[in-house]
Coordinates of C-alpha atoms and ligand atoms in Angstrom, one line a residue:
M27 CA 78.4 124.6 105.0
R28 CA 80.9 125.8 107.5
L29 CA 83.0 127.2 104.7
F30 CA 80.2 129.6 103.7
Y31 CA 79.4 130.8 107.1
L32 CA 81.1 134.1 107.8
S33 CA 81.4 135.4 111.3
G34 CA 80.3 139.0 112.0
W35 CA 83.9 140.1 112.0
A36 CA 84.7 138.4 108.7
R37 CA 81.5 139.7 107.1
A38 CA 82.4 143.3 108.0
R39 CA 85.9 142.8 106.5
W40 CA 84.4 141.2 103.4
R41 CA 82.0 144.2 102.9
R42 CA 84.8 146.7 103.5
R43 CA 86.9 145.1 100.9
W44 CA 84.2 145.1 98.3
R45 CA 83.2 148.7 99.1
G46 CA 86.9 149.6 98.9
S47 CA 87.4 148.1 95.5
G48 CA 84.1 149.7 94.3
A49 CA 85.4 153.1 95.4
V50 CA 88.6 152.6 93.4
C51 CA 86.6 151.9 90.3
A52 CA 84.3 154.8 90.8
R53 CA 87.3 157.1 91.0
D54 CA 89.1 155.6 88.0
C55 CA 86.2 155.1 85.7
K56 CA 85.4 158.8 85.6
R57 CA 88.3 159.6 83.2
S58 CA 88.0 159.0 79.5
P59 CA 89.2 155.7 78.3
T60 CA 92.6 155.5 76.6
P61 CA 93.4 153.1 73.7
E62 CA 95.1 150.9 76.3
D63 CA 91.9 150.7 78.2
H64 CA 90.0 149.8 75.1
A65 CA 92.3 146.8 74.5
R66 CA 91.8 145.8 78.1
S67 CA 88.0 146.2 78.1
P68 CA 86.1 142.9 78.0
H69 CA 83.6 144.3 75.6
A70 CA 86.0 145.3 73.0
P71 CA 86.6 141.8 71.4
R72 CA 82.9 140.9 71.7
R73 CA 82.0 143.9 69.6
T74 CA 84.6 143.1 67.0
T75 CA 83.3 139.5 66.7
A76 CA 79.8 140.7 66.2
R77 CA 80.9 143.0 63.5
T78 CA 82.8 140.2 61.7
M79 CA 79.7 137.9 62.0
L80 CA 77.5 140.5 60.3
N81 CA 80.0 140.9 57.4
M82 CA 79.9 137.1 56.8
K83 CA 77.8 135.4 54.1
L84 CA 75.1 132.9 55.2
K85 CA 77.2 129.9 54.0
E86 CA 80.2 131.0 56.1
R87 CA 78.0 131.5 59.1
L88 CA 76.5 128.0 58.7
A89 CA 80.0 126.5 58.5
L90 CA 81.1 128.4 61.6
A91 CA 78.0 127.2 63.5
L92 CA 78.6 123.6 62.4
S93 CA 82.3 123.7 63.6
A94 CA 81.2 125.2 66.9
F95 CA 78.7 122.4 67.3
L96 CA 81.3 119.7 66.5
V97 CA 83.7 121.2 69.0
L98 CA 80.9 121.3 71.7
F99 CA 79.9 117.7 70.9
T100 CA 83.5 116.4 71.2
L101 CA 83.8 118.2 74.5
M102 CA 80.6 116.6 75.8
L103 CA 81.9 113.1 74.8
V104 CA 85.1 113.8 76.7
V105 CA 83.2 115.0 79.8
D106 CA 80.9 112.0 79.5
L107 CA 83.8 109.5 79.6
Q108 CA 85.3 111.3 82.6
M109 CA 82.1 111.6 84.6
D110 CA 80.3 108.5 83.4
Y111 CA 77.0 110.3 82.5
G112 CA 76.2 107.4 80.2
I113 CA 75.7 109.4 76.9
S114 CA 78.3 107.4 75.0
G115 CA 77.0 104.0 76.3
H116 CA 80.6 103.4 77.5
R117 CA 80.6 102.8 81.2
V118 CA 83.7 103.1 83.3
P119 CA 83.1 102.6 87.0
L120 CA 83.8 105.8 88.8
H121 CA 85.8 104.2 91.6
G122 CA 87.4 101.5 89.5
R123 CA 91.0 100.9 90.4
V124 CA 93.3 102.3 87.7
R125 CA 96.5 100.6 87.2
I126 CA 99.3 102.7 85.8
G127 CA 101.6 101.3 83.2
D128 CA 99.7 98.2 82.6
T129 CA 98.6 98.6 79.0
E130 CA 98.6 94.9 78.0
D131 CA 96.3 94.0 80.9
K132 CA 93.6 96.7 80.2
G133 CA 91.0 94.3 78.8
R134 CA 91.5 91.6 81.4
S135 CA 91.5 93.9 84.4
A136 CA 88.3 95.5 83.2
Y137 CA 86.8 92.1 82.9
M138 CA 88.1 91.1 86.4
E139 CA 86.6 94.3 87.8
F140 CA 83.3 93.5 86.3
R141 CA 83.3 89.9 87.5
K142 CA 84.2 90.9 91.0
R143 CA 81.4 93.5 91.2
F144 CA 79.0 91.0 89.6
L145 CA 79.8 88.3 92.0
Q146 CA 79.5 90.6 95.0
K147 CA 76.1 91.8 93.8
S148 CA 74.7 88.3 93.3
N149 CA 76.1 87.2 96.6
G150 CA 74.2 90.0 98.3
S151 CA 77.2 90.8 100.5
N152 CA 79.1 94.0 101.1
G153 CA 82.4 92.2 101.2
S154 CA 84.2 94.4 98.8
R155 CA 86.4 96.0 101.4
E156 CA 87.5 92.7 102.8
Y157 CA 88.2 91.4 99.4
E158 CA 90.3 94.4 98.5
Q159 CA 92.1 94.2 101.8
S160 CA 92.8 90.5 101.5
A161 CA 94.4 91.0 98.1
P162 CA 98.0 92.1 98.7
S163 CA 98.8 94.9 96.3
E164 CA 102.3 93.5 95.6
T165 CA 101.2 90.2 94.2
S166 CA 97.8 91.1 92.8
G167 CA 99.2 91.8 89.4
I168 CA 97.1 90.0 86.7
G169 CA 94.3 88.3 88.5
T170 CA 94.3 84.5 88.6
E171 CA 91.3 82.3 88.3
T172 CA 91.4 81.8 92.1
E173 CA 91.0 85.5 92.7
S174 CA 88.1 85.8 90.3
R175 CA 86.0 82.8 91.3
T176 CA 86.2 83.5 95.1
P177 CA 83.1 85.5 96.1
A178 CA 84.8 87.8 98.6
P179 CA 85.9 85.2 101.3
P180 CA 86.5 86.6 104.7
A181 CA 90.0 85.0 104.7
D182 CA 91.8 82.9 102.3
R183 CA 92.8 79.6 104.0
Y184 CA 94.8 78.5 101.0
E185 CA 92.9 75.2 100.7
D186 CA 94.3 74.6 97.3
L187 CA 97.8 74.5 98.7
Q188 CA 96.7 72.5 101.7
K189 CA 95.3 69.9 99.3
I190 CA 98.7 69.4 97.7
L191 CA 100.3 69.1 101.1
F192 CA 97.7 66.6 102.2
A193 CA 98.2 64.6 99.0
Q194 CA 102.0 64.5 99.6
I195 CA 101.6 63.3 103.1
Q196 CA 99.5 60.4 101.6
G197 CA 102.3 59.6 99.2
K198 CA 100.7 61.4 96.2
A199 CA 101.8 64.5 94.2
E200 CA 105.3 63.3 94.8
D201 CA 106.7 64.7 91.6
H202 CA 105.3 68.2 92.2
T203 CA 107.7 70.7 90.6
V204 CA 106.9 73.6 92.9
I205 CA 106.3 72.0 96.3
I206 CA 109.1 69.5 97.2
P207 CA 107.7 66.6 99.2
P208 CA 109.4 65.5 102.4
H209 CA 110.7 62.3 100.8
R210 CA 112.7 64.3 98.3
D211 CA 114.0 66.7 100.8
L212 CA 117.4 66.0 102.4
N213 CA 116.6 68.2 105.3
V214 CA 113.8 65.8 106.2
L215 CA 115.4 62.6 105.1
R216 CA 118.8 63.2 106.8
P217 CA 120.3 59.9 105.9
D218 CA 123.3 61.1 108.0
N219 CA 123.3 63.9 110.5
P220 CA 126.6 63.8 112.2
T221 CA 127.6 66.5 114.7
I222 CA 130.7 68.6 114.7
G223 CA 131.8 66.7 117.8
E224 CA 131.4 63.4 116.0
M225 CA 133.1 64.6 112.9
E226 CA 136.1 65.9 114.9
D227 CA 136.0 63.2 117.4
L228 CA 135.7 65.7 120.2
E229 CA 133.7 65.4 123.4
P230 CA 133.0 68.3 125.8
S231 CA 135.4 68.3 128.7
V232 CA 134.1 67.9 132.3
N233 CA 133.9 71.6 132.9
A234 CA 132.9 72.5 129.4
S235 CA 130.7 75.6 129.0
N236 CA 127.2 75.4 127.7
L237 CA 128.4 77.1 124.5
E238 CA 131.1 74.6 124.0
K239 CA 128.6 71.8 124.4
F240 CA 126.2 73.6 122.0
Q241 CA 129.0 74.0 119.4
L242 CA 129.9 70.4 119.5
K243 CA 126.3 69.4 119.0
I244 CA 125.9 71.5 115.8
S245 CA 125.0 68.9 113.1
Q246 CA 125.0 68.6 109.4
H247 CA 121.4 69.7 109.0
E248 CA 120.8 72.2 111.8
L249 CA 122.5 74.3 114.5
Y250 CA 120.4 72.7 117.3
E251 CA 117.6 70.2 117.7
N252 CA 114.0 71.3 118.2
G253 CA 113.6 72.0 121.9
E254 CA 117.3 71.8 122.7
P255 CA 117.7 73.0 126.3
L256 CA 121.3 74.2 125.7
V257 CA 119.8 77.2 123.7
D258 CA 118.3 78.7 126.8
A259 CA 121.4 77.9 128.8
V260 CA 123.6 79.7 126.3
L261 CA 121.3 82.7 126.2
K262 CA 121.3 82.9 130.0
D263 CA 125.1 82.7 130.2
M264 CA 125.4 85.6 127.8
V265 CA 123.1 87.7 129.9
Y266 CA 124.3 86.9 133.4
S267 CA 128.0 86.0 133.1
P268 CA 130.5 88.7 133.9
I269 CA 132.3 90.3 131.0
L270 CA 136.0 89.8 131.2
H271 CA 137.3 91.4 128.1
V272 CA 136.1 93.3 125.1
E273 CA 137.7 94.0 121.7
Q274 CA 136.6 95.3 118.4
K275 CA 136.0 92.7 115.7
E276 CA 138.2 93.1 112.7
G277 CA 136.6 93.2 109.3
G278 CA 132.9 93.8 108.6
T279 CA 131.6 97.2 107.8
Q280 CA 130.1 98.4 111.1
L281 CA 131.3 98.3 114.6
K282 CA 131.1 95.0 116.4
L283 CA 132.7 93.9 119.6
I284 CA 133.9 90.4 120.6
I285 CA 132.9 89.8 124.2
D286 CA 134.9 87.4 126.4
Y287 CA 133.2 85.6 129.3
P288 CA 134.7 83.1 131.8
N289 CA 135.4 79.6 130.6
G290 CA 136.3 80.6 127.0
V291 CA 132.7 81.7 126.2
Q292 CA 132.5 84.4 123.5
A293 CA 129.7 86.5 122.0
L294 CA 129.4 88.9 119.1
F295 CA 128.1 92.3 120.3
K296 CA 126.2 94.8 118.1
P297 CA 125.3 98.0 119.9
M298 CA 121.9 99.8 120.0
R299 CA 121.9 103.0 117.9
F300 CA 118.3 104.0 117.7
A301 CA 114.9 103.6 119.4
R302 CA 112.8 100.7 118.1
D303 CA 110.6 102.8 116.0
V304 CA 113.3 104.5 114.0
Q305 CA 113.0 103.3 110.4
T306 CA 115.6 103.0 107.6
L307 CA 116.2 106.5 106.2
P308 CA 114.2 106.8 103.0
N309 CA 117.3 107.9 101.0
H310 CA 119.5 105.2 102.4
F311 CA 120.3 102.2 100.2
Y312 CA 120.3 98.8 101.9
F313 CA 124.0 98.9 101.9
S314 CA 124.3 102.1 103.8
D315 CA 121.6 101.3 106.3
Y316 CA 122.7 101.1 109.9
E317 CA 122.7 97.8 111.7
R318 CA 120.0 97.2 114.3
H319 CA 120.9 95.1 117.4
N320 CA 117.2 94.2 117.9
A321 CA 116.9 92.8 114.4
E322 CA 119.5 90.2 115.4
I323 CA 117.5 89.2 118.4
A324 CA 114.2 89.1 116.6
A325 CA 115.6 87.2 113.7
F326 CA 117.0 84.5 115.9
H327 CA 113.6 84.0 117.5
L328 CA 111.8 84.0 114.1
D329 CA 114.3 81.5 112.6
R330 CA 113.6 79.2 115.5
I331 CA 109.8 79.6 115.3
L332 CA 109.9 78.9 111.6
G333 CA 111.7 75.7 112.4
F334 CA 114.8 76.5 110.4
R335 CA 117.3 76.5 113.4
R336 CA 120.0 78.1 111.2
A337 CA 120.7 81.2 113.3
M338 CA 122.9 81.3 116.3
P339 CA 121.2 82.2 119.6
V340 CA 121.1 85.9 120.2
V341 CA 120.0 87.8 123.3
G342 CA 119.7 91.4 124.5
R343 CA 121.6 92.9 127.5
V344 CA 122.3 96.3 128.9
L345 CA 125.9 97.0 129.7
N346 CA 127.6 99.5 131.9
M347 CA 130.0 101.2 129.4
T348 CA 132.5 102.1 132.0
T349 CA 132.9 98.8 133.8
E350 CA 131.9 96.4 131.1
I351 CA 133.5 98.0 128.0
Y352 CA 136.0 100.8 128.8
D353 CA 137.7 99.1 131.8
V354 CA 138.1 95.8 130.0
T355 CA 139.3 96.8 126.6
E356 CA 142.6 98.2 125.3
G357 CA 144.2 99.5 122.2
D358 CA 143.0 102.1 119.6
I359 CA 139.3 101.8 120.6
L360 CA 140.0 103.5 123.9
K361 CA 141.0 106.7 122.0
T362 CA 137.5 106.9 120.5
F363 CA 135.6 107.2 123.9
F364 CA 134.3 110.7 124.8
V365 CA 131.6 112.5 126.7
S366 CA 128.9 114.0 124.5
P367 CA 127.4 117.5 125.0
A368 CA 124.4 115.7 126.5
N369 CA 126.8 114.3 129.1
N370 CA 126.4 110.7 127.8
F371 CA 129.4 108.4 127.5
C372 CA 130.1 107.6 123.8
F373 CA 132.6 105.8 121.6
H374 CA 132.8 105.1 117.9
G375 CA 135.5 102.5 117.4
K376 CA 137.2 102.0 114.0
C377 CA 135.5 100.6 111.0
S378 CA 134.7 101.4 107.4
Y379 CA 131.1 102.7 108.0
Y380 CA 129.8 105.0 110.7
C381 CA 132.8 104.9 112.9
D382 CA 133.3 108.6 113.6
T383 CA 132.2 111.2 116.1
G384 CA 129.1 112.0 114.1
H385 CA 127.9 108.4 114.2
A386 CA 129.1 107.5 117.7
I387 CA 127.4 104.9 119.9
C388 CA 126.2 106.6 123.1
G389 CA 125.0 105.3 126.4
N390 CA 122.3 106.7 128.7
P391 CA 124.3 108.2 130.3
D392 CA 126.7 105.2 130.4
M393 CA 124.3 102.3 130.1
L394 CA 124.3 100.7 126.6
E395 CA 121.9 98.1 125.2
G396 CA 123.1 95.6 122.6
S397 CA 122.7 92.2 121.1
F398 CA 124.9 89.3 122.0
A399 CA 125.2 86.4 119.5
A400 CA 126.6 83.2 120.7
F401 CA 129.9 82.6 119.0
L402 CA 130.3 80.1 116.2
P403 CA 132.9 77.4 116.8
S404 CA 136.4 78.6 116.0
S405 CA 137.9 77.8 112.6
D406 CA 140.3 75.4 114.3
I407 CA 137.3 73.2 115.1
A408 CA 134.9 74.0 112.3
E409 CA 136.0 76.0 109.3
R410 CA 133.3 77.8 107.4
K411 CA 133.0 78.2 103.7
V412 CA 131.8 81.6 102.4
W413 CA 129.6 81.5 99.3
R414 CA 128.5 84.4 97.1
H415 CA 124.8 84.5 97.2
P416 CA 123.5 83.9 93.6
W417 CA 120.8 86.6 94.2
R418 CA 123.3 89.1 95.7
R419 CA 122.4 92.7 95.1
S420 CA 124.7 94.9 93.2
Y421 CA 125.8 97.1 96.1
H422 CA 126.1 100.0 93.6
K423 CA 123.8 102.9 93.5
R424 CA 123.2 102.7 89.7
R425 CA 124.1 99.2 88.7
K426 CA 121.7 96.3 88.6
A427 CA 122.5 92.6 89.5
T428 CA 122.2 89.9 86.9
W429 CA 119.1 88.4 88.5
E430 CA 117.4 91.7 88.1
L431 CA 118.0 91.7 84.4
Q432 CA 117.3 88.1 83.4
A433 CA 113.8 86.6 83.9
D434 CA 115.2 83.1 83.5
Y435 CA 118.1 83.6 85.9
C436 CA 117.0 80.6 88.0
D437 CA 117.6 78.3 85.1
T438 CA 121.2 79.2 85.2
V439 CA 121.4 78.7 89.0
R440 CA 119.5 75.4 88.9
T441 CA 122.1 73.9 86.6
T442 CA 125.1 75.1 88.5
P443 CA 126.6 73.1 91.4
P444 CA 125.8 73.0 94.3
Y445 CA 122.4 74.3 93.3
D446 CA 121.7 71.5 90.8
S447 CA 121.1 68.8 93.4
G448 CA 120.6 68.2 97.1
R449 CA 119.2 70.7 99.6
R450 CA 121.1 73.9 98.7
L451 CA 118.6 75.6 96.3
L452 CA 115.8 74.8 98.8
D453 CA 117.8 76.4 101.5
L454 CA 118.1 79.6 99.4
M455 CA 114.3 79.5 99.0
D456 CA 113.9 79.3 102.8
M457 CA 116.4 82.1 103.2
S458 CA 114.5 84.3 100.7
M459 CA 111.2 83.8 102.6
F460 CA 112.9 84.4 105.9
D461 CA 114.6 87.6 104.6
F462 CA 111.3 88.8 103.0
L463 CA 109.5 88.4 106.3
T464 CA 112.2 90.4 108.1
G465 CA 112.8 92.9 105.3
N466 CA 116.6 92.0 105.1
M467 CA 118.1 93.1 101.8
D468 CA 121.7 92.5 102.8
R469 CA 122.2 88.9 101.9
H470 CA 125.4 89.2 99.9
H471 CA 127.1 86.0 101.1
Y472 CA 126.2 83.0 103.1
E473 CA 128.3 80.5 105.0
T474 CA 128.3 76.7 105.6
F475 CA 130.4 74.4 107.6
K476 CA 133.1 73.0 105.4
M477 CA 133.3 69.6 107.1
F478 CA 129.7 68.7 106.0
G479 CA 130.4 69.3 102.3
N480 CA 127.6 70.6 100.1
E481 CA 124.8 68.6 101.7
T482 CA 124.5 70.9 104.7
F483 CA 122.3 73.8 105.9
T484 CA 123.1 77.4 105.1
L485 CA 123.8 79.5 108.2
H486 CA 121.5 82.5 108.8
L487 CA 124.2 84.9 109.8
D488 CA 124.0 88.7 109.9
Q489 CA 120.5 89.9 110.2
G490 CA 121.6 93.4 111.4
R491 CA 119.8 95.2 108.5
A492 CA 116.5 93.4 108.9
F493 CA 113.4 95.1 110.4
G494 CA 114.1 98.5 108.9
K495 CA 110.9 99.3 107.1
A496 CA 107.7 98.1 108.8
N497 CA 105.3 99.5 106.2
H498 CA 107.1 98.5 103.2
D499 CA 107.2 94.9 101.8
E500 CA 110.3 94.6 99.6
L501 CA 109.1 92.1 97.0
S502 CA 112.6 91.8 95.3
I503 CA 113.8 89.9 98.4
L504 CA 111.5 87.1 97.2
A505 CA 113.1 87.0 93.8
P506 CA 114.7 83.6 94.4
L507 CA 111.3 82.1 95.2
L508 CA 109.5 84.0 92.4
Q509 CA 112.1 83.1 89.8
C510 CA 112.6 79.4 90.8
C511 CA 109.1 78.6 91.9
L512 CA 110.3 76.1 94.4
V513 CA 109.5 75.5 98.1
R514 CA 109.9 72.9 100.7
H515 CA 106.7 71.1 101.7
T516 CA 107.7 71.6 105.4
T517 CA 108.3 75.4 105.0
L518 CA 105.0 75.8 103.2
A519 CA 103.2 73.8 105.8
Q520 CA 104.6 76.1 108.5
L521 CA 103.6 79.2 106.7
I522 CA 100.0 78.0 106.2
K523 CA 99.8 76.9 109.8
Y524 CA 100.7 80.4 111.0
H525 CA 98.4 82.0 108.5
N526 CA 95.4 79.9 109.4
G527 CA 96.2 79.4 113.1
T528 CA 98.0 81.4 115.7
P529 CA 99.5 84.3 113.8
L530 CA 103.3 84.6 113.4
S531 CA 103.2 88.0 115.0
K532 CA 101.8 86.6 118.2
L533 CA 104.2 83.7 118.3
L534 CA 107.2 86.0 117.8
R535 CA 105.8 88.6 120.3
D536 CA 105.4 85.8 122.9
S537 CA 108.8 84.3 122.2
L538 CA 110.5 87.7 122.5
K539 CA 109.0 88.2 126.0
S540 CA 111.7 86.1 127.4
D541 CA 114.4 88.5 126.2
P542 CA 115.7 91.0 128.8
V543 CA 115.4 94.0 126.5
N544 CA 111.8 93.2 125.5
P545 CA 109.9 94.8 123.8
V546 CA 112.4 93.9 121.1
L547 CA 110.3 94.8 118.1
W548 CA 108.2 97.8 117.2
E549 CA 104.6 96.6 116.8
P550 CA 104.3 97.5 113.1
H551 CA 107.2 95.1 112.4
L552 CA 105.2 92.3 114.0
A553 CA 102.1 93.2 112.1
A554 CA 104.1 93.2 108.9
L555 CA 104.9 89.5 109.4
D556 CA 101.3 88.4 109.0
R557 CA 100.9 90.6 106.0
R558 CA 104.0 89.3 104.4
I559 CA 103.0 85.6 104.9
V560 CA 100.0 86.3 102.7
T561 CA 102.3 87.6 100.0
I562 CA 104.5 84.6 100.2
L563 CA 101.5 82.2 100.0
D564 CA 100.1 84.1 97.1
A565 CA 103.4 83.8 95.3
I566 CA 103.5 80.1 95.9
R567 CA 99.9 79.7 94.7
K568 CA 100.8 81.6 91.5
C569 CA 103.8 79.3 91.0
V570 CA 101.5 76.2 91.4
D571 CA 98.9 77.6 89.0
K572 CA 101.7 78.3 86.5
A573 CA 103.1 74.8 86.8
E574 CA 99.6 73.3 86.4
T575 CA 98.5 75.5 83.5
P576 CA 101.8 76.8 82.0
L577 CA 100.4 78.5 78.9
Q578 CA 97.6 80.3 80.5
N579 CA 99.8 81.7 83.2
E580 CA 102.8 82.6 81.2
I581 CA 102.1 86.3 81.6
N582 CA 101.9 85.9 85.3
D583 CA 105.6 86.3 85.9
F584 CA 106.3 88.5 88.9
V585 CA 109.8 89.7 88.2
Ligands
ATP20 N1 127.9 84.5 115.9 C1 129.0 84.6 115.3 N2 130.1 84.1 115.8 C2 131.3 84.2 115.2 N3 131.5 84.9 114.1 C3 130.4 85.5 113.6 C4 129.1 85.4 114.1 N4 128.3 86.0 113.4 C5 129.0 86.5 112.4 N5 130.3 86.2 112.5 C6 131.3 86.5 111.5 O1 131.6 87.9 111.5 C7 131.4 88.4 110.2 C8 130.8 89.7 110.3 O2 129.6 89.6 110.9 P1 128.3 90.4 110.3 O3 128.1 89.9 108.9 O4 127.2 90.2 111.3 O5 128.9 91.8 110.4 P2 128.8 93.0 109.3 O6 129.5 94.1 109.8 O7 127.3 93.1 109.0 O8 129.5 92.4 108.0 P3 129.2 92.9 106.6 O9 129.2 94.3 106.6 O10 130.4 92.3 105.8 O11 127.9 92.3 106.3 C9 130.6 87.4 109.4 O12 130.9 87.3 108.1 C10 130.9 86.1 110.2 O13 132.0 85.4 109.5
MN21 MN1 126.0 93.0 107.5

């Protein structure tokens, strides 16, 4: 209504315009029309048509009328289909969800839509919004039976998956092909679980640092035990110990510093570049994304909450760039320090990405926040093996990786050592879920400790590119899980526990409160965790359904 209301001022302007144009016409229309005017006149063609009609025979006139009627009727049908007036008897719900590029599924989705509406009606509820919201768009491809038979539940508690977990605890469903029960999982069985200290016959010296003690306690199946008090001790040392020396770490793509503390303690430092709410640039590929120090901190906490314990302890700390970096370093890096136009102290170091004046790391004015990751044991004590990740991305802006092109890629991986037996493939499934939760697309390699052979855990190293897009869930990170349809009983149990109980976002938020640079994560990143858990659980459910009724679900492939 407001649109049609004209103020006094506007009305006056409006009238003036009309009067103005009328005046123009009155002036112009006085002169005799030229042939050009004739052609322009709206009456000219109408007059010609009438004359032609008169000259026609009756038969021709009838044929013309019939054609006109047919054209009109066709037009009506088209309008009917679009607007659902019901003339054609073909009803398409006006607000029905339309899926683009889903030609095969047309019949089925129409059926699903009907069933959904029918069930809601008969249930007398208005739960359609909740239903739509509880169905994650990424995995709600072709509806499963579970989706259709549920009359808009307020929240899906994944009771079907819980049933399998319960059966496995009671010693049933032991040969499940998707959910691997504890008694078939070497991470649970742990027939042997020696520590690095035991393997190397090393004991911490009398005045050993907390980190040295921690390193010697790293075992075949995890970095540290659940509740290990040394974790907190190591974190505290990295925050409160004086920094004796700093040098740039060789290798790697982006700037990192090695921090030396007293007593031989070392940490890997990644500097803060942006505020917490700065997201990955939309036109940046994962491989040209900047590293985020807070992602390293949050990922350590998340890895611990999920019970993996495969990430080294990481903590945040604010440094004085003058006394804690510039004064205690030497070499080429010194030449890269400068004072910015905003009077902040900056440096850029030397590395293959973003190590130039345009991408400098700047303090405020000389206080710089960063992440400090406890150092892994040196290669003299525990050498590491670097593995190419089978689901590595192409790291090329146009090329695709093999796993993106082959739907049965997992069959190849499953039959190739070390993925054909033991815990390794299950570890990659965990890593895929961990990375999906954090949005980390940068898992090109992974590392293990050589001394433990193949039956050892995979380290969760380098989470610098995680937590970059809070509102985007990158389903391709789940490709290992989606293509192999394999998950540890223990991992699934954890995910269901967080989904049905205290949300993962809350647990992580609470855990991060102990960090000196808290708040570590932007809230939307925390919210994303709860949303992504649902996607993972949906994916596992689809795998289970597919395993139980393979033919019916053949078309339900995700990737
Ligand atoms: N906590 C640690 N202690 C000791 N060394 C580490 C630690 N974390 C990582 N490293 C080593 O440093 C290397 C580089 O670290 P990281 O992967 O985090 O940096 P990066 O610049 O992201 O590397 P890239 O660009 O190759 O991914 C790793 O491959 C690993 O071998
Ligand atoms: Mn990296």
